[in-house]
CSV table of C-alpha atoms in Angstrom, one decimal:
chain,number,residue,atom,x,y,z
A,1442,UNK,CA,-8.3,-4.5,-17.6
A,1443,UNK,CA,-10.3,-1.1,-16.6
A,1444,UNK,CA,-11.8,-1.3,-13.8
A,1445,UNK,CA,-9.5,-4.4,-12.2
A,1446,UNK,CA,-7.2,-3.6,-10.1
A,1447,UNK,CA,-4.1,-6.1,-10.0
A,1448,UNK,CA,-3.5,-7.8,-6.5
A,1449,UNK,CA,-0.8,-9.4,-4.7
A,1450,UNK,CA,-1.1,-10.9,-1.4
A,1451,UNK,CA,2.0,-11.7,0.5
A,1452,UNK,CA,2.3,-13.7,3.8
A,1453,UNK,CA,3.7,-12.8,6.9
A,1454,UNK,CA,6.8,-14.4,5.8
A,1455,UNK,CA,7.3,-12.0,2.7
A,1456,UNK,CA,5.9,-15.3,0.1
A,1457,UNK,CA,3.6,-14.6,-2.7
A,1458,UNK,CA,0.6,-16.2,-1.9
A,1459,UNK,CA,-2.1,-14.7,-4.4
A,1460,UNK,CA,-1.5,-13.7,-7.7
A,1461,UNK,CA,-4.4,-12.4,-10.1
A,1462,UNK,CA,-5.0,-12.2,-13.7
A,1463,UNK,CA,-4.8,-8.3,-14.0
A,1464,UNK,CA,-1.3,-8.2,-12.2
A,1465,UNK,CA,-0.2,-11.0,-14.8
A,1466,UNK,CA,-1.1,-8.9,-17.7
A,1467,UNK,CA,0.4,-5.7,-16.2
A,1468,UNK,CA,3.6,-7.8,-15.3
A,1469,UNK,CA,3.7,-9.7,-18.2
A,1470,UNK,CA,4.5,-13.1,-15.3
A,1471,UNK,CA,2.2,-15.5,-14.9
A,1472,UNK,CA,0.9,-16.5,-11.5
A,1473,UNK,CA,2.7,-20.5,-11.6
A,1474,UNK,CA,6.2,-17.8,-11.9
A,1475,UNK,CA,5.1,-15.9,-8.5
A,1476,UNK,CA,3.3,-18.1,-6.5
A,1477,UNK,CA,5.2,-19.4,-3.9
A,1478,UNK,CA,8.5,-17.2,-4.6
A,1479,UNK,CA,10.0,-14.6,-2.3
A,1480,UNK,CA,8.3,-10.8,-3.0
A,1481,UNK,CA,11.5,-9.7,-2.8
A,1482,UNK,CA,12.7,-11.6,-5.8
A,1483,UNK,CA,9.8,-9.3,-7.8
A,1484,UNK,CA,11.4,-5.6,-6.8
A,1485,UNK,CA,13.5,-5.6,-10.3
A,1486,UNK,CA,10.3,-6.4,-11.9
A,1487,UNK,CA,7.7,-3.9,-10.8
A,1488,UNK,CA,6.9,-1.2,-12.5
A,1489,UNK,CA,6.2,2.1,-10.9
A,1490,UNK,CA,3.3,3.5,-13.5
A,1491,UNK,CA,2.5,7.2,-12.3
A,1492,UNK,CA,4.5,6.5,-8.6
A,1493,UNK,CA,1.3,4.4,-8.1
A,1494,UNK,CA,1.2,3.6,-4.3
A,1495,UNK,CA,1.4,0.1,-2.3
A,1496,UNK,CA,-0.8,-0.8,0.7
A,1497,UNK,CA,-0.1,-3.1,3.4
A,1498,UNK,CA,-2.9,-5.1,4.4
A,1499,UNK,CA,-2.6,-7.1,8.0
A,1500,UNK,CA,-5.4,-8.7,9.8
């Protein structure tokens, strides 16, 4: 996994849309468990590894 960065994408309406391999392995879920579900339902999931930070991306 060096090197990858793990990525969620989330709509506007706060639904998992995107899921990639690396944030599989780093959350042990695969993407048919995320996909489609809430971001909220996740928050008791994440890890915080090093306070690692969270960007918002809007277009």
């Amino acid at each position: 996994m060096a090197g990858e960065t793990p990525l969620m994408v989330v709509d506007g309406g706060g639904v998992v849309v995107q899921w990639s391999h690396q944030a599989e392995e780093l959350w042990g879920r695969p993407a048919g468990e995320v996909v489609g579900r809430p971001a909220i339902d996740l928050a008791s999931h994440v890890p915080a590894p090093g306070g690692g930070d969270v960007e918002r991306c809007t277009t």
